[in-house]
Amino acid sequence: NAGVTQTPKFQVLKTGQSMTLQCAQDMNHEYMSWYRQDPGMGLRLIHYSVGAGITDQGEVPNGYNVSRSTTEDFPLRLLSAAPSQTSVYFCASRGRGNTGELFFGEGSRLTVL
Amino acid sequence: GQNIDQPTEMTATEGAIVQINCTYQTSGFNGLFWYQQHAGEAPTFLSYNVLDGLEEKGRFSSFLSRSKGYSYLLLKELQMKDSASYLCASRNQAGTALIFGKGTTLSVSS
């Protein structure tokens, strides 16, 4: 039971570099989201998707792009990394139904120098 | 918009009972959630309330008052392993994503 898989788990970037955080889920969930977590700030929603081909902005979308070409995958792209994007990133998914239980990946720790 | 408030830190001793409060302001209520997050790990789901009242799950219970915009998580018979952050969250207005509060770090001592 893989659940939600995020890669990489750790990454160090230089300012201005680009990279993609991968997220895949094998539960056939319609909804997927990306959060970042910083000390004292809790989880903040970056982007989310309610199904393949549909994405929307969350609370802190600037500097990030997403796409949802398949139900399984929801990659997060940093086009030009900045030190302010140093954070722990969590991908999460949930199925239809009212409980709204989110299943989280293990997180990706990104450091931008 | 949405605004979720909860205390930053709480401390308690083993065997005690602790109540973690959460107040929320949302335009269109779609449910209130509690998650637990141990240091260095991903959050895990604890409870969901959409109607007023108390939901009990073993040592953990969650309460909701929609008219007051208020919820609490009650932890009984505290154990050392309950030391964690507890995150209150509500759905966004469209009901498509969860918005989290900043979390309450609970430290349980012996």
JSON list of C-alpha atoms in Angstrom, two decimals:
[
{"chain": "A", "resi": 1, "resn": "ASN", "atom": "CA", "xyz": [0.00, 0.00, 0.00]},
{"chain": "A", "resi": 2, "resn": "ALA", "atom": "CA", "xyz": [2.05, 2.95, -1.27]},
{"chain": "A", "resi": 3, "resn": "GLY", "atom": "CA", "xyz": [-0.53, 5.69, -0.55]},
{"chain": "A", "resi": 4, "resn": "VAL", "atom": "CA", "xyz": [0.97, 9.11, -1.35]},
{"chain": "A", "resi": 5, "resn": "THR", "atom": "CA", "xyz": [4.58, 9.08, -2.52]},
{"chain": "A", "resi": 6, "resn": "GLN", "atom": "CA", "xyz": [6.73, 12.20, -2.65]},
{"chain": "A", "resi": 7, "resn": "THR", "atom": "CA", "xyz": [10.17, 12.54, -4.18]},
{"chain": "A", "resi": 8, "resn": "PRO", "atom": "CA", "xyz": [12.75, 13.69, -3.42]},
{"chain": "A", "resi": 9, "resn": "LYS", "atom": "CA", "xyz": [12.77, 13.62, 0.38]},
{"chain": "A", "resi": 10, "resn": "PHE", "atom": "CA", "xyz": [15.63, 16.10, 0.59]},
{"chain": "A", "resi": 11, "resn": "GLN", "atom": "CA", "xyz": [16.92, 18.67, -1.90]},
{"chain": "A", "resi": 12, "resn": "VAL", "atom": "CA", "xyz": [19.35, 21.56, -1.79]},
{"chain": "A", "resi": 13, "resn": "LEU", "atom": "CA", "xyz": [19.09, 24.20, -4.50]},
{"chain": "A", "resi": 14, "resn": "LYS", "atom": "CA", "xyz": [20.88, 27.40, -5.35]},
{"chain": "A", "resi": 15, "resn": "THR", "atom": "CA", "xyz": [18.92, 30.61, -5.80]},
{"chain": "A", "resi": 16, "resn": "GLY", "atom": "CA", "xyz": [17.51, 30.78, -9.32]},
{"chain": "A", "resi": 17, "resn": "GLN", "atom": "CA", "xyz": [17.56, 27.05, -10.01]},
{"chain": "A", "resi": 18, "resn": "SER", "atom": "CA", "xyz": [14.40, 25.25, -10.98]},
{"chain": "A", "resi": 19, "resn": "MET", "atom": "CA", "xyz": [13.13, 21.90, -9.83]},
{"chain": "A", "resi": 20, "resn": "THR", "atom": "CA", "xyz": [10.04, 19.74, -9.60]},
{"chain": "A", "resi": 21, "resn": "LEU", "atom": "CA", "xyz": [8.73, 17.98, -6.52]},
{"chain": "A", "resi": 22, "resn": "GLN", "atom": "CA", "xyz": [6.94, 14.82, -7.55]},
{"chain": "A", "resi": 23, "resn": "CYS", "atom": "CA", "xyz": [3.76, 13.50, -5.93]},
{"chain": "A", "resi": 24, "resn": "ALA", "atom": "CA", "xyz": [1.91, 10.34, -6.86]},
{"chain": "A", "resi": 25, "resn": "GLN", "atom": "CA", "xyz": [-1.01, 8.57, -5.23]},
{"chain": "A", "resi": 26, "resn": "ASP", "atom": "CA", "xyz": [-2.39, 5.11, -5.97]},
{"chain": "A", "resi": 27, "resn": "MET", "atom": "CA", "xyz": [-5.76, 5.45, -4.22]},
{"chain": "A", "resi": 28, "resn": "ASN", "atom": "CA", "xyz": [-7.65, 6.89, -7.21]},
{"chain": "A", "resi": 29, "resn": "HIS", "atom": "CA", "xyz": [-8.27, 10.09, -5.24]},
{"chain": "A", "resi": 30, "resn": "GLU", "atom": "CA", "xyz": [-9.85, 13.02, -7.04]},
{"chain": "A", "resi": 31, "resn": "TYR", "atom": "CA", "xyz": [-8.45, 15.73, -4.78]},
{"chain": "A", "resi": 32, "resn": "MET", "atom": "CA", "xyz": [-4.78, 16.52, -4.38]},
{"chain": "A", "resi": 33, "resn": "SER", "atom": "CA", "xyz": [-3.04, 19.41, -2.64]},
{"chain": "A", "resi": 34, "resn": "TRP", "atom": "CA", "xyz": [0.38, 20.84, -1.94]},
{"chain": "A", "resi": 35, "resn": "TYR", "atom": "CA", "xyz": [1.24, 22.48, 1.40]},
{"chain": "A", "resi": 36, "resn": "ARG", "atom": "CA", "xyz": [4.35, 24.06, 2.77]},
{"chain": "A", "resi": 37, "resn": "GLN", "atom": "CA", "xyz": [5.18, 24.02, 6.46]},
{"chain": "A", "resi": 38, "resn": "ASP", "atom": "CA", "xyz": [7.43, 26.55, 8.13]},
{"chain": "A", "resi": 39, "resn": "PRO", "atom": "CA", "xyz": [8.19, 26.92, 11.85]},
{"chain": "A", "resi": 40, "resn": "GLY", "atom": "CA", "xyz": [5.41, 28.83, 13.58]},
{"chain": "A", "resi": 41, "resn": "MET", "atom": "CA", "xyz": [3.34, 29.08, 10.39]},
{"chain": "A", "resi": 42, "resn": "GLY", "atom": "CA", "xyz": [1.54, 25.76, 10.29]},
{"chain": "A", "resi": 43, "resn": "LEU", "atom": "CA", "xyz": [0.56, 24.16, 6.98]},
{"chain": "A", "resi": 44, "resn": "ARG", "atom": "CA", "xyz": [-0.16, 26.65, 4.22]},
{"chain": "A", "resi": 45, "resn": "LEU", "atom": "CA", "xyz": [-1.93, 25.63, 1.05]},
{"chain": "A", "resi": 46, "resn": "ILE", "atom": "CA", "xyz": [0.01, 26.33, -2.15]},
{"chain": "A", "resi": 47, "resn": "HIS", "atom": "CA", "xyz": [-2.10, 24.79, -4.94]},
{"chain": "A", "resi": 48, "resn": "TYR", "atom": "CA", "xyz": [-4.78, 22.16, -5.16]},
{"chain": "A", "resi": 49, "resn": "SER", "atom": "CA", "xyz": [-6.59, 20.10, -7.76]},
{"chain": "A", "resi": 50, "resn": "VAL", "atom": "CA", "xyz": [-10.09, 18.62, -7.78]},
{"chain": "A", "resi": 51, "resn": "GLY", "atom": "CA", "xyz": [-9.41, 16.30, -10.69]},
{"chain": "A", "resi": 52, "resn": "ALA", "atom": "CA", "xyz": [-7.31, 15.72, -13.78]},
{"chain": "A", "resi": 53, "resn": "GLY", "atom": "CA", "xyz": [-6.94, 18.90, -15.81]},
{"chain": "A", "resi": 54, "resn": "ILE", "atom": "CA", "xyz": [-8.21, 21.17, -13.00]},
{"chain": "A", "resi": 55, "resn": "THR", "atom": "CA", "xyz": [-5.99, 23.16, -10.65]},
{"chain": "A", "resi": 56, "resn": "ASP", "atom": "CA", "xyz": [-6.49, 26.18, -8.45]},
{"chain": "A", "resi": 57, "resn": "GLN", "atom": "CA", "xyz": [-4.46, 28.49, -6.25]},
{"chain": "A", "resi": 58, "resn": "GLY", "atom": "CA", "xyz": [-4.31, 28.20, -2.50]},
{"chain": "A", "resi": 59, "resn": "GLU", "atom": "CA", "xyz": [-3.06, 30.66, 0.12]},
{"chain": "A", "resi": 60, "resn": "VAL", "atom": "CA", "xyz": [0.56, 31.02, -1.04]},
{"chain": "A", "resi": 61, "resn": "PRO", "atom": "CA", "xyz": [0.77, 30.19, -4.77]},
{"chain": "A", "resi": 62, "resn": "ASN", "atom": "CA", "xyz": [3.41, 32.72, -5.88]},
{"chain": "A", "resi": 63, "resn": "GLY", "atom": "CA", "xyz": [6.60, 31.13, -7.21]},
{"chain": "A", "resi": 64, "resn": "TYR", "atom": "CA", "xyz": [5.00, 27.71, -7.75]},
{"chain": "A", "resi": 65, "resn": "ASN", "atom": "CA", "xyz": [3.31, 26.02, -10.70]},
{"chain": "A", "resi": 66, "resn": "VAL", "atom": "CA", "xyz": [1.31, 22.79, -10.80]},
{"chain": "A", "resi": 67, "resn": "SER", "atom": "CA", "xyz": [-0.35, 20.61, -13.38]},
{"chain": "A", "resi": 68, "resn": "ARG", "atom": "CA", "xyz": [-2.62, 17.59, -13.18]},
{"chain": "A", "resi": 69, "resn": "SER", "atom": "CA", "xyz": [-2.43, 15.60, -16.37]},
{"chain": "A", "resi": 70, "resn": "THR", "atom": "CA", "xyz": [-3.43, 12.32, -14.70]},
{"chain": "A", "resi": 71, "resn": "THR", "atom": "CA", "xyz": [-5.43, 11.39, -11.59]},
{"chain": "A", "resi": 72, "resn": "GLU", "atom": "CA", "xyz": [-2.32, 9.86, -10.01]},
{"chain": "A", "resi": 73, "resn": "ASP", "atom": "CA", "xyz": [0.26, 12.63, -10.38]},
{"chain": "A", "resi": 74, "resn": "PHE", "atom": "CA", "xyz": [0.42, 16.21, -9.11]},
{"chain": "A", "resi": 75, "resn": "PRO", "atom": "CA", "xyz": [3.92, 17.70, -9.52]},
{"chain": "A", "resi": 76, "resn": "LEU", "atom": "CA", "xyz": [4.92, 21.02, -7.96]},
{"chain": "A", "resi": 77, "resn": "ARG", "atom": "CA", "xyz": [7.36, 23.17, -9.95]},
{"chain": "A", "resi": 78, "resn": "LEU", "atom": "CA", "xyz": [9.62, 25.88, -8.63]},
{"chain": "A", "resi": 79, "resn": "LEU", "atom": "CA", "xyz": [10.62, 27.93, -11.66]},
{"chain": "A", "resi": 80, "resn": "SER", "atom": "CA", "xyz": [13.29, 30.09, -10.02]},
{"chain": "A", "resi": 81, "resn": "ALA", "atom": "CA", "xyz": [14.00, 29.06, -6.44]},
{"chain": "A", "resi": 82, "resn": "ALA", "atom": "CA", "xyz": [14.39, 31.69, -3.74]},
{"chain": "A", "resi": 83, "resn": "PRO", "atom": "CA", "xyz": [15.64, 31.34, -0.14]},
{"chain": "A", "resi": 84, "resn": "SER", "atom": "CA", "xyz": [12.08, 32.15, 1.02]},
{"chain": "A", "resi": 85, "resn": "GLN", "atom": "CA", "xyz": [11.02, 28.83, -0.49]},
{"chain": "A", "resi": 86, "resn": "THR", "atom": "CA", "xyz": [13.15, 26.89, 1.98]},
{"chain": "A", "resi": 87, "resn": "SER", "atom": "CA", "xyz": [10.53, 24.75, 3.69]},
{"chain": "A", "resi": 88, "resn": "VAL", "atom": "CA", "xyz": [9.08, 21.30, 4.17]},
{"chain": "A", "resi": 89, "resn": "TYR", "atom": "CA", "xyz": [6.58, 20.47, 1.45]},
{"chain": "A", "resi": 90, "resn": "PHE", "atom": "CA", "xyz": [3.72, 18.03, 1.88]},
{"chain": "A", "resi": 91, "resn": "CYS", "atom": "CA", "xyz": [1.54, 16.56, -0.81]},
{"chain": "A", "resi": 92, "resn": "ALA", "atom": "CA", "xyz": [-1.87, 15.23, 0.23]},
{"chain": "A", "resi": 93, "resn": "SER", "atom": "CA", "xyz": [-4.86, 13.58, -1.38]},
{"chain": "A", "resi": 94, "resn": "ARG", "atom": "CA", "xyz": [-8.39, 12.59, -0.48]},
{"chain": "A", "resi": 95, "resn": "GLY", "atom": "CA", "xyz": [-11.21, 10.73, -2.14]},
{"chain": "A", "resi": 96, "resn": "ARG", "atom": "CA", "xyz": [-14.83, 11.73, -2.58]},
{"chain": "A", "resi": 97, "resn": "GLY", "atom": "CA", "xyz": [-17.00, 11.49, 0.48]},
{"chain": "A", "resi": 98, "resn": "ASN", "atom": "CA", "xyz": [-17.67, 13.78, 3.31]},
{"chain": "A", "resi": 99, "resn": "THR", "atom": "CA", "xyz": [-15.10, 12.98, 5.96]},
{"chain": "A", "resi": 100, "resn": "GLY", "atom": "CA", "xyz": [-12.39, 14.86, 4.09]},
{"chain": "A", "resi": 101, "resn": "GLU", "atom": "CA", "xyz": [-9.61, 12.77, 5.52]},
{"chain": "A", "resi": 102, "resn": "LEU", "atom": "CA", "xyz": [-6.38, 13.87, 3.90]},
{"chain": "A", "resi": 103, "resn": "PHE", "atom": "CA", "xyz": [-3.65, 11.33, 3.26]},
{"chain": "A", "resi": 104, "resn": "PHE", "atom": "CA", "xyz": [-0.24, 12.94, 3.38]},
{"chain": "A", "resi": 105, "resn": "GLY", "atom": "CA", "xyz": [3.06, 12.03, 1.79]},
{"chain": "A", "resi": 106, "resn": "GLU", "atom": "CA", "xyz": [6.14, 11.86, 3.98]},
{"chain": "A", "resi": 107, "resn": "GLY", "atom": "CA", "xyz": [7.26, 15.35, 3.03]},
{"chain": "A", "resi": 108, "resn": "SER", "atom": "CA", "xyz": [10.09, 16.88, 1.03]},
{"chain": "A", "resi": 109, "resn": "ARG", "atom": "CA", "xyz": [12.62, 19.09, 2.79]},
{"chain": "A", "resi": 110, "resn": "LEU", "atom": "CA", "xyz": [13.89, 21.79, 0.45]},
{"chain": "A", "resi": 111, "resn": "THR", "atom": "CA", "xyz": [16.75, 24.17, 1.20]},
{"chain": "A", "resi": 112, "resn": "VAL", "atom": "CA", "xyz": [17.48, 27.09, -1.12]},
{"chain": "A", "resi": 113, "resn": "LEU", "atom": "CA", "xyz": [20.88, 28.69, -0.64]},
{"chain": "B", "resi": 1, "resn": "GLY", "atom": "CA", "xyz": [-11.65, 34.21, 3.73]},
{"chain": "B", "resi": 2, "resn": "GLN", "atom": "CA", "xyz": [-10.82, 31.89, 6.58]},
{"chain": "B", "resi": 3, "resn": "ASN", "atom": "CA", "xyz": [-9.17, 32.48, 9.92]},
{"chain": "B", "resi": 4, "resn": "ILE", "atom": "CA", "xyz": [-8.32, 29.70, 12.37]},
{"chain": "B", "resi": 5, "resn": "ASP", "atom": "CA", "xyz": [-6.88, 30.36, 15.80]},
{"chain": "B", "resi": 6, "resn": "GLN", "atom": "CA", "xyz": [-5.47, 27.94, 18.34]},
{"chain": "B", "resi": 7, "resn": "PRO", "atom": "CA", "xyz": [-2.94, 28.27, 21.17]},
{"chain": "B", "resi": 8, "resn": "THR", "atom": "CA", "xyz": [0.69, 27.93, 20.21]},
{"chain": "B", "resi": 9, "resn": "GLU", "atom": "CA", "xyz": [1.84, 25.69, 23.04]},
{"chain": "B", "resi": 10, "resn": "MET", "atom": "CA", "xyz": [0.42, 23.66, 25.90]},
{"chain": "B", "resi": 11, "resn": "THR", "atom": "CA", "xyz": [1.96, 21.44, 28.56]},
{"chain": "B", "resi": 12, "resn": "ALA", "atom": "CA", "xyz": [0.45, 18.64, 30.59]},
{"chain": "B", "resi": 13, "resn": "THR", "atom": "CA", "xyz": [1.46, 15.62, 32.65]},
{"chain": "B", "resi": 14, "resn": "GLU", "atom": "CA", "xyz": [0.97, 11.93, 32.01]},
{"chain": "B", "resi": 15, "resn": "GLY", "atom": "CA", "xyz": [-2.45, 10.65, 32.95]},
{"chain": "B", "resi": 16, "resn": "ALA", "atom": "CA", "xyz": [-4.03, 14.10, 32.85]},
{"chain": "B", "resi": 17, "resn": "ILE", "atom": "CA", "xyz": [-6.74, 15.49, 30.57]},
{"chain": "B", "resi": 18, "resn": "VAL", "atom": "CA", "xyz": [-6.02, 18.39, 28.21]},
{"chain": "B", "resi": 19, "resn": "GLN", "atom": "CA", "xyz": [-8.35, 20.45, 26.04]},
{"chain": "B", "resi": 20, "resn": "ILE", "atom": "CA", "xyz": [-7.01, 22.19, 22.93]},
{"chain": "B", "resi": 21, "resn": "ASN", "atom": "CA", "xyz": [-9.29, 24.95, 21.70]},
{"chain": "B", "resi": 22, "resn": "CYS", "atom": "CA", "xyz": [-9.79, 26.19, 18.16]},
{"chain": "B", "resi": 23, "resn": "THR", "atom": "CA", "xyz": [-11.82, 29.13, 16.94]},
{"chain": "B", "resi": 24, "resn": "TYR", "atom": "CA", "xyz": [-12.56, 29.63, 13.29]},
{"chain": "B", "resi": 25, "resn": "GLN", "atom": "CA", "xyz": [-14.15, 32.17, 10.99]},
{"chain": "B", "resi": 26, "resn": "THR", "atom": "CA", "xyz": [-15.12, 30.87, 7.59]},
{"chain": "B", "resi": 27, "resn": "SER", "atom": "CA", "xyz": [-17.42, 32.07, 4.85]},
{"chain": "B", "resi": 28, "resn": "GLY", "atom": "CA", "xyz": [-19.40, 28.90, 4.37]},
{"chain": "B", "resi": 29, "resn": "PHE", "atom": "CA", "xyz": [-18.82, 26.07, 6.83]},
{"chain": "B", "resi": 30, "resn": "ASN", "atom": "CA", "xyz": [-17.92, 22.64, 5.45]},
{"chain": "B", "resi": 31, "resn": "GLY", "atom": "CA", "xyz": [-16.60, 20.76, 8.44]},
{"chain": "B", "resi": 32, "resn": "LEU", "atom": "CA", "xyz": [-13.91, 21.04, 11.13]},
{"chain": "B", "resi": 33, "resn": "PHE", "atom": "CA", "xyz": [-10.96, 18.66, 11.30]},
{"chain": "B", "resi": 34, "resn": "TRP", "atom": "CA", "xyz": [-8.22, 17.75, 13.76]},
{"chain": "B", "resi": 35, "resn": "TYR", "atom": "CA", "xyz": [-4.87, 16.29, 12.77]},
{"chain": "B", "resi": 36, "resn": "GLN", "atom": "CA", "xyz": [-1.92, 15.08, 14.84]},
{"chain": "B", "resi": 37, "resn": "GLN", "atom": "CA", "xyz": [1.66, 15.65, 13.73]},
{"chain": "B", "resi": 38, "resn": "HIS", "atom": "CA", "xyz": [4.69, 14.21, 15.47]},
{"chain": "B", "resi": 39, "resn": "ALA", "atom": "CA", "xyz": [7.98, 16.02, 14.98]},
{"chain": "B", "resi": 40, "resn": "GLY", "atom": "CA", "xyz": [9.52, 15.21, 11.63]},
{"chain": "B", "resi": 41, "resn": "GLU", "atom": "CA", "xyz": [6.49, 13.29, 10.40]},
{"chain": "B", "resi": 42, "resn": "ALA", "atom": "CA", "xyz": [3.45, 13.94, 8.24]},
{"chain": "B", "resi": 43, "resn": "PRO", "atom": "CA", "xyz": [0.10, 14.90, 9.80]},
{"chain": "B", "resi": 44, "resn": "THR", "atom": "CA", "xyz": [-2.38, 12.13, 10.45]},
{"chain": "B", "resi": 45, "resn": "PHE", "atom": "CA", "xyz": [-6.16, 12.46, 10.65]},
{"chain": "B", "resi": 46, "resn": "LEU", "atom": "CA", "xyz": [-7.78, 12.40, 14.10]},
{"chain": "B", "resi": 47, "resn": "SER", "atom": "CA", "xyz": [-11.36, 13.59, 13.79]},
{"chain": "B", "resi": 48, "resn": "TYR", "atom": "CA", "xyz": [-14.01, 15.34, 11.74]},
{"chain": "B", "resi": 49, "resn": "ASN", "atom": "CA", "xyz": [-17.04, 17.31, 12.96]},
{"chain": "B", "resi": 50, "resn": "VAL", "atom": "CA", "xyz": [-19.73, 18.75, 10.76]},
{"chain": "B", "resi": 51, "resn": "LEU", "atom": "CA", "xyz": [-22.63, 18.81, 13.24]},
{"chain": "B", "resi": 52, "resn": "ASP", "atom": "CA", "xyz": [-22.70, 20.35, 16.71]},
{"chain": "B", "resi": 53, "resn": "GLY", "atom": "CA", "xyz": [-21.74, 18.12, 19.58]},
{"chain": "B", "resi": 54, "resn": "LEU", "atom": "CA", "xyz": [-19.12, 15.72, 20.78]},
{"chain": "B", "resi": 55, "resn": "GLU", "atom": "CA", "xyz": [-17.49, 12.95, 18.74]},
{"chain": "B", "resi": 56, "resn": "GLU", "atom": "CA", "xyz": [-15.65, 10.39, 20.82]},
{"chain": "B", "resi": 57, "resn": "LYS", "atom": "CA", "xyz": [-12.89, 8.10, 19.59]},
{"chain": "B", "resi": 58, "resn": "GLY", "atom": "CA", "xyz": [-11.18, 6.26, 22.39]},
{"chain": "B", "resi": 59, "resn": "ARG", "atom": "CA", "xyz": [-9.00, 8.64, 24.40]},
{"chain": "B", "resi": 60, "resn": "PHE", "atom": "CA", "xyz": [-9.64, 11.48, 21.94]},
{"chain": "B", "resi": 61, "resn": "SER", "atom": "CA", "xyz": [-12.85, 13.46, 21.58]},
{"chain": "B", "resi": 62, "resn": "SER", "atom": "CA", "xyz": [-13.68, 16.48, 19.45]},
{"chain": "B", "resi": 63, "resn": "PHE", "atom": "CA", "xyz": [-16.42, 19.02, 20.03]},
{"chain": "B", "resi": 64, "resn": "LEU", "atom": "CA", "xyz": [-18.01, 21.52, 17.67]},
{"chain": "B", "resi": 65, "resn": "SER", "atom": "CA", "xyz": [-20.26, 24.54, 18.12]},
{"chain": "B", "resi": 66, "resn": "ARG", "atom": "CA", "xyz": [-21.06, 26.04, 14.74]},
{"chain": "B", "resi": 67, "resn": "SER", "atom": "CA", "xyz": [-22.92, 29.03, 16.19]},
{"chain": "B", "resi": 68, "resn": "LYS", "atom": "CA", "xyz": [-19.84, 30.00, 18.22]},
{"chain": "B", "resi": 69, "resn": "GLY", "atom": "CA", "xyz": [-17.27, 29.08, 15.57]},
{"chain": "B", "resi": 70, "resn": "TYR", "atom": "CA", "xyz": [-15.57, 26.96, 18.18]},
{"chain": "B", "resi": 71, "resn": "SER", "atom": "CA", "xyz": [-14.12, 23.49, 18.47]},
{"chain": "B", "resi": 72, "resn": "TYR", "atom": "CA", "xyz": [-11.95, 21.65, 20.94]},
{"chain": "B", "resi": 73, "resn": "LEU", "atom": "CA", "xyz": [-9.95, 18.46, 21.01]},
{"chain": "B", "resi": 74, "resn": "LEU", "atom": "CA", "xyz": [-10.01, 16.61, 24.31]},
{"chain": "B", "resi": 75, "resn": "LEU", "atom": "CA", "xyz": [-7.24, 14.16, 25.11]},
{"chain": "B", "resi": 76, "resn": "LYS", "atom": "CA", "xyz": [-7.74, 11.90, 28.12]},
{"chain": "B", "resi": 77, "resn": "GLU", "atom": "CA", "xyz": [-5.30, 9.71, 30.02]},
{"chain": "B", "resi": 78, "resn": "LEU", "atom": "CA", "xyz": [-2.37, 11.47, 28.43]},
{"chain": "B", "resi": 79, "resn": "GLN", "atom": "CA", "xyz": [0.64, 9.43, 27.43]},
{"chain": "B", "resi": 80, "resn": "MET", "atom": "CA", "xyz": [4.15, 10.55, 26.54]},
{"chain": "B", "resi": 81, "resn": "LYS", "atom": "CA", "xyz": [3.50, 9.55, 22.94]},
{"chain": "B", "resi": 82, "resn": "ASP", "atom": "CA", "xyz": [0.76, 12.21, 22.76]},
{"chain": "B", "resi": 83, "resn": "SER", "atom": "CA", "xyz": [3.48, 14.86, 22.67]},
{"chain": "B", "resi": 84, "resn": "ALA", "atom": "CA", "xyz": [2.91, 16.30, 19.20]},
{"chain": "B", "resi": 85, "resn": "SER", "atom": "CA", "xyz": [1.43, 19.20, 17.31]},
{"chain": "B", "resi": 86, "resn": "TYR", "atom": "CA", "xyz": [-2.36, 19.25, 16.95]},
{"chain": "B", "resi": 87, "resn": "LEU", "atom": "CA", "xyz": [-3.69, 21.00, 13.89]},
{"chain": "B", "resi": 88, "resn": "CYS", "atom": "CA", "xyz": [-7.19, 22.39, 13.54]},
{"chain": "B", "resi": 89, "resn": "ALA", "atom": "CA", "xyz": [-8.44, 22.75, 9.96]},
{"chain": "B", "resi": 90, "resn": "SER", "atom": "CA", "xyz": [-11.54, 23.72, 8.06]},
{"chain": "B", "resi": 91, "resn": "ARG", "atom": "CA", "xyz": [-12.53, 23.33, 4.43]},
{"chain": "B", "resi": 92, "resn": "ASN", "atom": "CA", "xyz": [-12.21, 26.30, 2.13]},
{"chain": "B", "resi": 93, "resn": "GLN", "atom": "CA", "xyz": [-15.35, 27.99, 0.90]},
{"chain": "B", "resi": 94, "resn": "ALA", "atom": "CA", "xyz": [-15.56, 25.80, -2.20]},
{"chain": "B", "resi": 95, "resn": "GLY", "atom": "CA", "xyz": [-15.17, 22.67, -0.08]},
{"chain": "B", "resi": 96, "resn": "THR", "atom": "CA", "xyz": [-12.24, 21.54, -2.18]},
{"chain": "B", "resi": 97, "resn": "ALA", "atom": "CA", "xyz": [-9.24, 21.92, 0.14]},
{"chain": "B", "resi": 98, "resn": "LEU", "atom": "CA", "xyz": [-8.36, 22.11, 3.84]},
{"chain": "B", "resi": 99, "resn": "ILE", "atom": "CA", "xyz": [-7.07, 25.29, 5.45]},
{"chain": "B", "resi": 100, "resn": "PHE", "atom": "CA", "xyz": [-5.03, 24.71, 8.60]},
{"chain": "B", "resi": 101, "resn": "GLY", "atom": "CA", "xyz": [-4.43, 26.71, 11.72]},
{"chain": "B", "resi": 102, "resn": "LYS", "atom": "CA", "xyz": [-0.86, 27.17, 12.93]},
{"chain": "B", "resi": 103, "resn": "GLY", "atom": "CA", "xyz": [-1.08, 24.20, 15.27]},
{"chain": "B", "resi": 104, "resn": "THR", "atom": "CA", "xyz": [-0.74, 23.66, 19.01]},
{"chain": "B", "resi": 105, "resn": "THR", "atom": "CA", "xyz": [2.40, 21.97, 20.27]},
{"chain": "B", "resi": 106, "resn": "LEU", "atom": "CA", "xyz": [1.55, 19.75, 23.23]},
{"chain": "B", "resi": 107, "resn": "SER", "atom": "CA", "xyz": [4.31, 18.59, 25.54]},
{"chain": "B", "resi": 108, "resn": "VAL", "atom": "CA", "xyz": [3.49, 15.74, 27.93]},
{"chain": "B", "resi": 109, "resn": "SER", "atom": "CA", "xyz": [5.83, 15.21, 30.86]},
{"chain": "B", "resi": 110, "resn": "SER", "atom": "CA", "xyz": [6.08, 12.44, 33.41]}
]
